[in-house]
Short mmCIF file of C-alpha atoms and ligand atoms in Angstrom, two decimals:
data_model
loop_
_atom_site.label_atom_id
_atom_site.label_comp_id
_atom_site.label_asym_id
_atom_site.label_seq_id
_atom_site.Cartn_x
_atom_site.Cartn_y
_atom_site.Cartn_z
CA MET V 907 34.09 17.28 -5.75
CA ILE V 908 31.46 15.09 -7.53
CA LYS V 909 27.95 16.23 -8.33
CA VAL V 910 25.21 14.04 -9.78
CA CYS V 911 22.67 15.88 -11.90
CA LYS V 912 19.21 14.57 -12.59
CA PHE V 913 17.20 16.40 -15.25
CA GLY V 914 13.50 16.00 -15.37
CA GLY V 915 10.90 15.69 -18.14
CA THR V 916 10.50 19.38 -18.81
CA SER V 917 14.39 19.92 -19.02
CA MET V 918 14.46 17.14 -21.40
CA ALA V 919 11.39 18.20 -23.49
CA SER V 920 12.91 19.72 -26.60
CA GLY V 921 16.28 20.56 -28.19
CA MET V 922 16.01 24.03 -26.79
CA THR V 923 15.83 22.76 -23.20
CA MET V 924 18.68 20.29 -23.84
CA LEU V 925 20.88 23.13 -24.87
CA ARG V 926 20.40 24.62 -21.34
CA ILE V 927 21.28 21.21 -19.76
CA LYS V 928 24.58 21.41 -21.74
CA GLU V 929 25.26 24.96 -20.51
CA ILE V 930 24.46 23.82 -16.92
CA LEU V 931 26.98 20.83 -17.19
CA ASP V 932 29.65 22.99 -18.75
CA ALA V 933 29.39 25.64 -16.21
CA ASP V 934 30.72 23.22 -13.41
CA ILE V 935 33.25 20.36 -14.01
CA ALA V 936 32.06 18.71 -10.71
CA ARG V 937 28.84 17.88 -12.64
CA ARG V 938 29.99 14.58 -13.69
CA TYR V 939 27.14 12.05 -13.68
CA VAL V 940 24.01 12.87 -15.48
CA VAL V 941 20.63 11.03 -14.99
CA VAL V 942 17.82 11.75 -17.45
CA SER V 943 14.07 11.50 -17.49
CA ALA V 944 12.04 10.91 -20.62
CA PRO V 945 11.04 14.07 -22.44
CA GLY V 946 8.07 15.63 -20.68
CA LYS V 947 5.65 18.36 -21.64
CA ARG V 948 6.74 21.37 -23.65
CA PHE V 949 3.44 23.15 -23.04
CA SER V 950 0.59 22.42 -20.59
CA THR V 951 -1.64 20.34 -23.25
CA ASP V 952 1.47 18.43 -24.41
CA ALA V 953 1.93 14.74 -23.75
CA LYS V 954 4.71 13.19 -21.75
CA VAL V 955 6.64 10.55 -23.76
CA THR V 956 6.19 8.11 -20.76
CA ASP V 957 2.26 8.46 -21.23
CA LEU V 958 2.64 8.06 -25.02
CA LEU V 959 4.57 4.80 -24.40
CA LEU V 960 1.94 3.53 -22.00
CA GLU V 961 -0.66 4.27 -24.71
CA SER V 962 1.48 2.37 -27.24
CA TYR V 963 1.50 -0.57 -24.87
CA ARG V 964 -2.22 -0.63 -24.66
CA SER V 965 -2.54 -0.46 -28.38
CA LEU V 966 0.00 -3.36 -28.59
CA VAL V 967 -2.23 -5.42 -26.31
CA GLU V 968 -5.47 -4.52 -28.04
CA THR V 969 -4.32 -4.63 -31.66
CA GLY V 970 -1.04 -6.28 -31.79
CA LEU V 971 0.59 -2.95 -33.01
CA CYS V 972 2.25 -0.03 -31.19
CA GLY V 973 0.00 2.27 -33.11
CA ALA V 974 -0.30 6.10 -33.43
CA ALA V 975 1.06 6.75 -29.96
CA PHE V 976 4.42 5.30 -30.90
CA GLY V 977 4.30 7.54 -33.93
CA LYS V 978 4.16 10.44 -31.69
CA VAL V 979 7.11 9.21 -29.71
CA ARG V 980 9.08 9.04 -32.85
CA GLU V 981 8.15 12.60 -33.68
CA ARG V 982 9.25 13.75 -30.31
CA PHE V 983 12.79 12.20 -30.43
CA LEU V 984 13.31 13.06 -34.25
CA GLY V 985 12.23 16.68 -33.55
CA ILE V 986 14.81 16.81 -30.66
CA VAL V 987 17.75 15.47 -32.79
CA CYS V 988 16.76 17.97 -35.58
CA GLU V 989 16.78 20.92 -33.15
CA LEU V 990 20.11 19.91 -31.73
CA GLY V 991 21.52 19.39 -35.23
CA ILE V 992 23.58 16.26 -34.21
CA ASP V 993 24.72 13.49 -36.27
CA PHE V 994 22.76 10.56 -34.49
CA ASP V 995 20.88 7.92 -36.27
CA MET V 996 17.74 8.34 -34.21
CA THR V 997 15.49 6.52 -36.84
CA ALA V 998 17.49 3.21 -36.47
CA LEU V 999 17.38 3.47 -32.80
CA LEU V 1000 13.57 4.09 -32.75
CA ASP V 1001 13.04 1.12 -35.28
CA GLU V 1002 15.01 -1.25 -33.04
CA THR V 1003 13.10 -0.10 -29.93
CA GLN V 1004 9.82 -0.58 -31.57
CA ARG V 1005 10.84 -4.15 -32.55
CA GLU V 1006 12.01 -4.82 -28.95
CA ILE V 1007 8.71 -3.36 -27.41
CA GLU V 1008 6.79 -5.81 -29.71
CA ARG V 1009 9.04 -8.72 -28.76
CA GLU V 1010 9.10 -8.19 -25.03
CA HIS V 1011 5.40 -7.42 -24.71
CA SER V 1012 5.77 -5.85 -21.23
CA GLU V 1013 4.18 -2.72 -19.83
CA GLU V 1014 7.27 -1.83 -17.75
CA PHE V 1015 9.67 -2.34 -20.50
CA THR V 1016 7.60 -0.27 -22.84
CA ALA V 1017 7.34 2.59 -20.27
CA SER V 1018 11.09 2.45 -19.62
CA ARG V 1019 12.07 3.13 -23.19
CA GLY V 1020 11.58 6.89 -22.86
CA GLU V 1021 14.45 7.17 -20.46
CA TYR V 1022 16.40 4.66 -22.51
CA LEU V 1023 16.10 6.69 -25.73
CA ALA V 1024 16.52 10.01 -23.89
CA ALA V 1025 19.78 8.80 -22.35
CA ARG V 1026 21.07 7.49 -25.53
CA LEU V 1027 20.42 10.69 -27.20
CA THR V 1028 21.89 12.80 -24.41
CA ALA V 1029 25.03 10.69 -24.29
CA ALA V 1030 25.48 11.32 -28.09
CA TYR V 1031 24.85 15.01 -27.63
CA LEU V 1032 27.24 15.33 -24.59
CA LYS V 1033 29.86 12.96 -26.12
CA ALA V 1034 29.79 11.01 -22.95
CA PRO V 1035 29.38 7.27 -22.34
CA PHE V 1036 25.86 5.94 -21.98
CA VAL V 1037 24.97 3.61 -19.08
CA ASP V 1038 22.00 1.43 -19.45
CA ALA V 1039 20.07 1.23 -16.11
CA ARG V 1040 19.31 -2.30 -17.11
CA ASP V 1041 22.87 -3.29 -16.18
CA VAL V 1042 23.34 -1.37 -13.10
CA ILE V 1043 19.98 -0.85 -11.23
CA ARG V 1044 19.03 -4.16 -9.71
CA PHE V 1045 15.54 -5.32 -8.74
CA ASP V 1046 14.64 -8.63 -7.16
CA ALA V 1047 12.16 -10.82 -8.75
CA GLU V 1048 9.26 -9.27 -6.92
CA GLY V 1049 10.32 -5.72 -8.26
CA LYS V 1050 11.95 -4.43 -5.03
CA LEU V 1051 15.09 -2.53 -5.48
CA GLN V 1052 18.29 -4.25 -4.29
CA ALA V 1053 19.97 -1.04 -3.34
CA ALA V 1054 23.40 -2.38 -2.03
CA LYS V 1055 23.91 -4.43 -5.35
CA SER V 1056 23.07 -1.47 -7.53
CA TYR V 1057 25.60 0.69 -5.70
CA LEU V 1058 28.27 -1.81 -6.38
CA LEU V 1059 27.41 -2.33 -10.10
CA LEU V 1060 27.10 1.42 -10.55
CA ALA V 1061 30.44 2.32 -8.85
CA ASP V 1062 32.18 -0.32 -10.90
CA VAL V 1063 30.77 0.95 -14.24
CA LEU V 1064 31.20 4.64 -13.44
CA ARG V 1065 34.76 4.36 -11.97
CA GLY V 1066 37.27 6.09 -14.17
CA ASN V 1067 34.56 7.80 -16.37
CA LYS V 1068 34.85 11.71 -16.10
CA ARG V 1069 31.29 11.96 -17.36
CA ALA V 1070 28.46 9.42 -17.94
CA VAL V 1071 24.73 9.59 -18.91
CA ILE V 1072 22.52 7.02 -17.00
CA ALA V 1073 18.91 6.47 -18.03
CA GLY V 1074 16.52 7.16 -15.10
CA PHE V 1075 13.33 5.26 -13.97
CA TYR V 1076 14.26 1.68 -14.55
CA GLY V 1077 16.42 -1.21 -13.73
CA ALA V 1078 16.22 -5.01 -14.28
CA ASP V 1079 16.10 -8.21 -12.23
CA GLU V 1080 18.70 -10.90 -12.28
CA ALA V 1081 16.94 -12.56 -15.27
CA GLY V 1082 17.24 -9.21 -17.16
CA ARG V 1083 13.45 -8.43 -17.07
CA VAL V 1084 13.08 -4.59 -16.89
CA HIS V 1085 11.33 -3.08 -14.01
CA THR V 1086 10.37 0.56 -13.39
CA PHE V 1087 10.05 2.56 -10.31
CA SER V 1088 6.70 4.33 -9.72
CA ARG V 1089 5.96 7.46 -11.75
CA GLY V 1090 8.67 10.15 -11.28
CA GLY V 1091 11.02 7.46 -10.34
CA SER V 1092 14.04 8.92 -12.19
CA ASP V 1093 14.50 10.99 -8.91
CA ILE V 1094 15.23 7.71 -7.22
CA THR V 1095 17.84 6.75 -9.86
CA GLY V 1096 19.56 10.05 -9.34
CA ALA V 1097 19.72 9.42 -5.64
CA ILE V 1098 21.18 5.83 -6.16
CA VAL V 1099 23.73 7.16 -8.54
CA ALA V 1100 24.74 9.79 -6.04
CA ARG V 1101 25.08 7.21 -3.31
CA ALA V 1102 27.03 4.82 -5.51
CA VAL V 1103 29.65 7.22 -6.36
CA GLY V 1104 29.76 8.98 -3.00
CA ALA V 1105 28.73 12.37 -4.54
CA ASP V 1106 29.14 15.51 -2.50
CA LEU V 1107 25.77 16.79 -3.92
CA TYR V 1108 22.81 15.47 -5.73
CA GLU V 1109 21.40 18.26 -8.03
CA ASN V 1110 17.93 17.59 -9.00
CA TRP V 1111 17.05 19.99 -11.96
CA THR V 1112 13.47 20.64 -12.59
CA ASP V 1113 11.17 23.47 -13.73
CA VAL V 1114 10.65 25.27 -10.45
CA SER V 1115 13.07 26.87 -8.14
CA GLY V 1116 12.59 24.49 -5.34
CA PHE V 1117 9.90 23.77 -2.74
CA MET V 1118 7.31 26.29 -1.77
CA VAL V 1119 5.86 26.34 1.67
CA CYS V 1120 2.46 25.58 0.10
CA ASP V 1121 0.96 24.58 -3.24
CA PRO V 1122 1.08 27.74 -5.34
CA ARG V 1123 -2.06 26.73 -7.13
CA ILE V 1124 -3.98 27.19 -3.82
CA VAL V 1125 -1.91 29.95 -1.94
CA GLU V 1126 -1.02 32.82 -3.94
CA ASN V 1127 2.75 33.48 -4.17
CA PRO V 1128 3.83 31.34 -1.30
CA ALA V 1129 7.29 31.67 0.36
CA ARG V 1130 10.13 29.52 -0.86
CA ILE V 1131 11.73 26.82 1.37
CA ARG V 1132 15.50 27.30 1.49
CA THR V 1133 16.35 24.26 3.44
CA LEU V 1134 14.50 21.17 4.40
CA SER V 1135 15.55 18.24 6.44
CA TYR V 1136 15.35 14.76 4.89
CA LYS V 1137 12.56 13.91 7.26
CA GLU V 1138 10.53 17.09 6.49
CA LEU V 1139 10.94 16.37 2.78
CA ARG V 1140 9.76 12.92 3.25
CA GLU V 1141 6.60 14.18 5.15
CA LEU V 1142 5.85 16.86 2.56
CA SER V 1143 6.52 14.90 -0.60
CA TYR V 1144 4.54 11.86 0.64
CA MET V 1145 1.65 14.26 1.51
CA GLY V 1146 1.47 15.61 -2.07
CA ALA V 1147 4.27 18.27 -2.54
CA GLY V 1148 5.19 17.04 -5.97
CA VAL V 1149 8.67 18.44 -6.59
CA LEU V 1150 10.52 15.19 -5.74
CA HIS V 1151 9.71 11.60 -5.59
CA SER V 1152 9.20 10.72 -1.79
CA GLU V 1153 11.37 7.74 -1.95
CA SER V 1154 14.39 9.49 -3.19
CA ILE V 1155 15.82 10.46 0.07
CA PHE V 1156 16.49 6.95 1.15
CA PRO V 1157 19.79 6.30 -0.78
CA VAL V 1158 21.29 9.62 -0.03
CA ARG V 1159 20.22 9.98 3.50
CA GLU V 1160 22.46 7.09 4.53
CA ALA V 1161 25.53 8.90 3.44
CA ASP V 1162 24.38 12.39 4.37
CA ILE V 1163 24.59 13.63 0.77
CA PRO V 1164 22.51 16.70 0.34
CA ILE V 1165 19.92 17.10 -2.34
CA ARG V 1166 19.64 20.36 -4.08
CA ILE V 1167 16.52 21.36 -5.99
CA LYS V 1168 17.42 23.62 -9.08
CA ASN V 1169 15.55 25.18 -11.93
CA THR V 1170 16.85 24.39 -15.31
CA PHE V 1171 15.13 27.50 -16.57
CA ARG V 1172 16.54 29.93 -13.70
CA PRO V 1173 19.85 28.30 -12.84
CA ASP V 1174 20.97 31.15 -10.74
CA ASP V 1175 18.08 30.86 -8.35
CA PRO V 1176 19.21 29.23 -5.20
CA GLY V 1177 16.69 26.44 -4.92
CA THR V 1178 16.01 24.23 -2.03
CA ASP V 1179 18.66 22.33 -0.20
CA ILE V 1180 17.62 19.04 1.58
CA LEU V 1181 19.96 18.15 4.35
CA PRO V 1182 20.37 15.94 7.44
CA THR V 1183 18.39 17.55 10.36
CA SER V 1184 21.74 18.40 12.31
CA LYS V 1185 22.89 20.69 9.21
CA CYS V 1186 19.61 22.41 8.88
CA ARG V 1187 19.48 26.06 10.16
CA PHE V 1188 15.84 26.81 11.33
CA GLY V 1189 16.06 30.10 12.88
CA ASP V 1190 12.87 30.99 14.53
CA GLN V 1191 10.71 29.33 11.88
CA VAL V 1192 7.93 27.38 13.48
CA ILE V 1193 6.69 25.32 10.59
CA THR V 1194 8.50 24.58 7.28
CA GLY V 1195 5.77 23.53 4.94
CA ILE V 1196 2.15 22.75 4.54
CA ALA V 1197 1.06 19.96 2.21
CA GLY V 1198 -2.10 17.90 1.80
CA LYS V 1199 -4.38 15.73 -0.38
CA LYS V 1200 -8.05 15.13 -0.92
CA ASN V 1201 -10.17 11.89 -0.94
CA PHE V 1202 -9.53 9.92 2.10
CA THR V 1203 -12.00 7.72 3.99
CA VAL V 1204 -12.00 7.28 7.77
CA ILE V 1205 -13.29 4.20 9.47
CA PHE V 1206 -14.07 4.98 13.09
CA VAL V 1207 -14.41 2.04 15.53
CA GLU V 1208 -15.49 2.42 19.06
CA LYS V 1209 -15.65 -0.18 21.97
CA SER V 1210 -15.60 0.37 25.72
CA LEU V 1211 -12.54 -0.97 27.42
CA MET V 1212 -10.94 -1.41 23.97
CA ASN V 1213 -7.49 -0.55 25.76
CA LEU V 1214 -7.73 -3.72 27.84
CA GLU V 1215 -8.39 -6.06 24.86
CA ILE V 1216 -5.00 -7.34 23.81
CA GLY V 1217 -4.67 -7.61 19.93
CA PHE V 1218 -7.75 -5.35 19.29
CA VAL V 1219 -5.99 -3.17 16.73
CA ARG V 1220 -4.11 -6.11 15.28
CA LYS V 1221 -7.39 -7.92 14.55
CA ILE V 1222 -8.61 -4.84 12.65
CA LEU V 1223 -5.33 -4.36 10.72
CA SER V 1224 -5.41 -7.78 9.48
CA VAL V 1225 -8.74 -7.26 7.86
CA PHE V 1226 -7.05 -4.40 5.82
CA GLU V 1227 -4.13 -6.61 5.21
CA ARG V 1228 -6.34 -9.25 3.64
CA HIS V 1229 -7.90 -6.74 1.38
CA HIS V 1230 -4.47 -5.23 0.49
CA ILE V 1231 -5.36 -1.78 1.90
CA SER V 1232 -2.59 0.42 3.25
CA ILE V 1233 -3.37 2.70 6.22
CA GLU V 1234 -2.24 6.31 6.17
CA HIS V 1235 -2.93 7.24 9.73
CA ILE V 1236 -4.35 5.65 12.86
CA PRO V 1237 -5.56 8.29 15.42
CA THR V 1238 -6.61 6.64 18.74
CA GLY V 1239 -8.61 7.48 21.74
CA ILE V 1240 -9.02 5.37 24.84
CA ASP V 1241 -12.08 3.58 23.59
CA THR V 1242 -11.92 4.78 20.02
CA VAL V 1243 -9.67 4.16 16.98
CA SER V 1244 -9.84 5.52 13.56
CA PHE V 1245 -8.20 4.23 10.29
CA VAL V 1246 -7.55 6.77 7.59
CA ILE V 1247 -7.26 5.24 4.06
CA ASP V 1248 -6.80 6.76 0.61
CA SER V 1249 -10.23 6.14 -1.00
CA THR V 1250 -8.65 5.43 -4.34
CA GLN V 1251 -7.70 2.03 -3.02
CA LEU V 1252 -11.16 0.95 -2.39
CA HIS V 1253 -13.24 -1.21 -4.86
CA ARG V 1254 -16.89 -0.90 -5.10
CA GLY V 1255 -18.57 -2.64 -2.12
CA GLU V 1256 -15.33 -3.45 -0.50
CA MET V 1257 -16.01 -1.24 2.37
CA ASN V 1258 -19.13 -3.04 3.46
CA GLU V 1259 -17.35 -6.37 3.19
CA MET V 1260 -14.48 -4.87 5.43
CA LEU V 1261 -16.94 -3.44 7.97
CA ARG V 1262 -18.62 -6.88 8.25
CA GLU V 1263 -15.16 -8.51 8.89
CA ILE V 1264 -13.96 -5.93 11.39
CA GLY V 1265 -17.45 -6.40 13.12
CA GLU V 1266 -16.84 -10.14 13.28
CA ALA V 1267 -13.17 -9.74 14.42
CA VAL V 1268 -13.61 -7.34 17.27
CA ARG V 1269 -17.34 -6.96 18.09
CA PRO V 1270 -17.31 -3.13 18.36
CA ASP V 1271 -19.99 -1.12 20.16
CA HIS V 1272 -20.19 1.20 17.20
CA MET V 1273 -18.57 1.67 13.88
CA HIS V 1274 -19.08 4.20 11.14
CA THR V 1275 -17.25 5.54 8.20
CA PHE V 1276 -17.00 9.00 6.53
CA SER V 1277 -15.38 9.77 3.12
CA ASP V 1278 -14.47 12.88 1.14
CA VAL V 1279 -11.96 13.76 3.79
CA ALA V 1280 -8.93 15.90 2.91
CA VAL V 1281 -5.81 15.38 4.98
CA ILE V 1282 -3.36 18.18 5.49
CA ALA V 1283 0.06 17.86 6.99
CA ILE V 1284 1.78 20.84 8.80
CA VAL V 1285 5.56 19.94 8.90
CA GLY V 1286 8.40 21.30 10.63
CA HIS V 1287 11.08 20.58 13.22
CA GLY V 1288 10.35 24.05 14.65
CA MET V 1289 7.12 22.83 16.20
CA SER V 1290 8.77 20.91 18.98
CA ARG V 1291 10.59 24.07 20.22
CA ASN V 1292 7.63 26.46 19.87
CA ILE V 1293 4.90 26.15 22.63
CA GLY V 1294 1.54 27.10 21.20
CA THR V 1295 1.89 25.84 17.65
CA SER V 1296 -1.24 23.67 17.89
CA ALA V 1297 -3.20 26.47 19.52
CA ARG V 1298 -2.27 28.77 16.71
CA LEU V 1299 -2.92 26.17 14.04
CA PHE V 1300 -6.40 25.24 15.46
CA GLY V 1301 -7.27 28.88 16.05
CA ALA V 1302 -6.63 29.73 12.50
CA ILE V 1303 -8.70 26.76 11.21
CA ALA V 1304 -11.53 27.58 13.67
CA ARG V 1305 -11.59 31.29 12.56
CA ALA V 1306 -11.75 30.07 8.91
CA GLY V 1307 -15.22 28.28 10.02
CA VAL V 1308 -13.79 24.86 9.30
CA ASN V 1309 -14.69 21.83 11.33
CA VAL V 1310 -11.69 19.51 12.06
CA ARG V 1311 -12.69 15.91 11.42
CA MET V 1312 -9.55 14.28 12.66
CA ILE V 1313 -6.19 15.16 14.35
CA ASP V 1314 -3.07 13.12 14.35
CA GLN V 1315 0.31 14.18 15.73
CA GLY V 1316 3.31 12.28 14.66
CA SER V 1317 5.32 11.04 17.69
CA SER V 1318 8.45 12.81 16.54
CA GLU V 1319 6.73 16.29 16.76
CA LEU V 1320 7.52 16.84 13.07
CA ASN V 1321 4.08 17.07 11.96
CA ILE V 1322 0.41 17.69 12.87
CA ILE V 1323 -2.09 16.00 10.48
CA VAL V 1324 -5.60 17.37 10.39
CA GLY V 1325 -8.57 15.85 8.45
CA VAL V 1326 -11.18 18.31 7.12
CA ASP V 1327 -14.01 17.81 4.48
CA ASN V 1328 -12.88 17.88 0.92
CA GLU V 1329 -14.71 21.05 0.31
CA ASN V 1330 -12.74 22.90 3.10
CA TYR V 1331 -9.29 21.77 1.77
CA GLU V 1332 -8.38 24.97 -0.02
CA ARG V 1333 -9.80 27.24 2.61
CA THR V 1334 -7.81 25.36 5.51
CA LEU V 1335 -4.55 25.67 3.64
CA ARG V 1336 -4.94 29.39 3.09
CA ALA V 1337 -6.00 29.93 6.83
CA VAL V 1338 -2.92 27.91 7.96
CA TYR V 1339 -0.42 29.63 5.51
CA ASP V 1340 -1.70 33.05 6.57
CA GLU V 1341 -1.38 32.32 10.30
CA PHE V 1342 2.29 31.12 10.05
CA PHE V 1343 3.64 33.01 7.06
CA ARG V 1344 1.74 36.33 6.49
CA TYR V 1345 2.46 38.32 9.58
N1 LIG U 1367 9.33 9.35 -17.01
C1 LIG U 1367 8.81 8.88 -15.75
C2 LIG U 1367 7.48 9.48 -15.52
O1 LIG U 1367 6.96 10.33 -16.25
C3 LIG U 1367 9.82 8.98 -14.81
C4 LIG U 1367 10.43 10.25 -14.44
O2 LIG U 1367 10.27 11.16 -15.18
O3 LIG U 1367 10.93 10.35 -13.44
O4 LIG U 1367 6.92 9.21 -14.47
#
């Protein structure tokens, strides 16, 4: 039995939390391969080491020196070594890292050093070999992960090691240039390691006891989700459920390796299991989770007999492509089509420019945009088996006095997406939660 354990930033935040990591690992010999994040926050106003490193990089660009922010990184790591009481020359490693940051002059390299230092320190603490992700996680020159290559490199290095500590979040291209995943990317590293060693389980240790049905900052004391399918997870995490990076399922899904979300601070809590759909037990549950995000813009285009015009949608999409805008949803009618985009992608004035280009490309009868839209996804395989789910959903939203601006149902009947005004976001989430979970 092999388990890969990834520990997140809060689990790595201090010597005290690292003691818990050791207890967790010692409690189960199957927990062999350990992936670590950089130290995160110890309390709500604390800084994450990765943010301090990014600040160091900005200072390096502006002043030629890593500055005060790197001083804080030093303090964090020296504090952890001191709390753990281990014999490890952290000062020498920090000095060398600072010199490398100054020499490499790269944002991604600088950001990656939190995981590098954390993994070096954890390996010394656990008396286990350290594996530098630079040697085993491979990206191409464009920064795209080369998964198959990485599995081979990892399997090769880890074979024969009873235990090893691997730095999360980064890797390198063939030329040795360091690349990072997007923020929270150590989750992806953990999944890649699990796939490479053919793990029986990928345990992702964090500071919550798994996924909740809904954001607990909005819905009071929501129910926990015991099992989720990979597909449901992807929908929920993409739509803002922040427990796990939305790309982490891809490596493990191919090999049916389950992911278990566990709480470092309550290790006996069962957590949430993420499994292939065929292995999930849904019971009579209609929906599994609700997630959402604010601040979308909808572009609505209308043209009579649009359906007969071959290439209509493609012409519009090529306008977005030229502007490097990615589309979240495309609800369509017979003579209408809407494009939902994340407003943070738009530069000032870009919308007018795009509307002009769309106008030229397809000569619509009418076009308008509305912004400040929140998008809410109601996710669950149970929807396809339960007639009347959408009636209950829209009934609940109507009773809450909220106007629905947009509806999109994924073709797999796994989700229903509704768009509402930003100001109605919280109210809608509560109404939907109450309808399906508070009987
Ligand atoms: N340390 C990185 C971040 O803060 C990656 C991670 O923790 O997964 O995003």
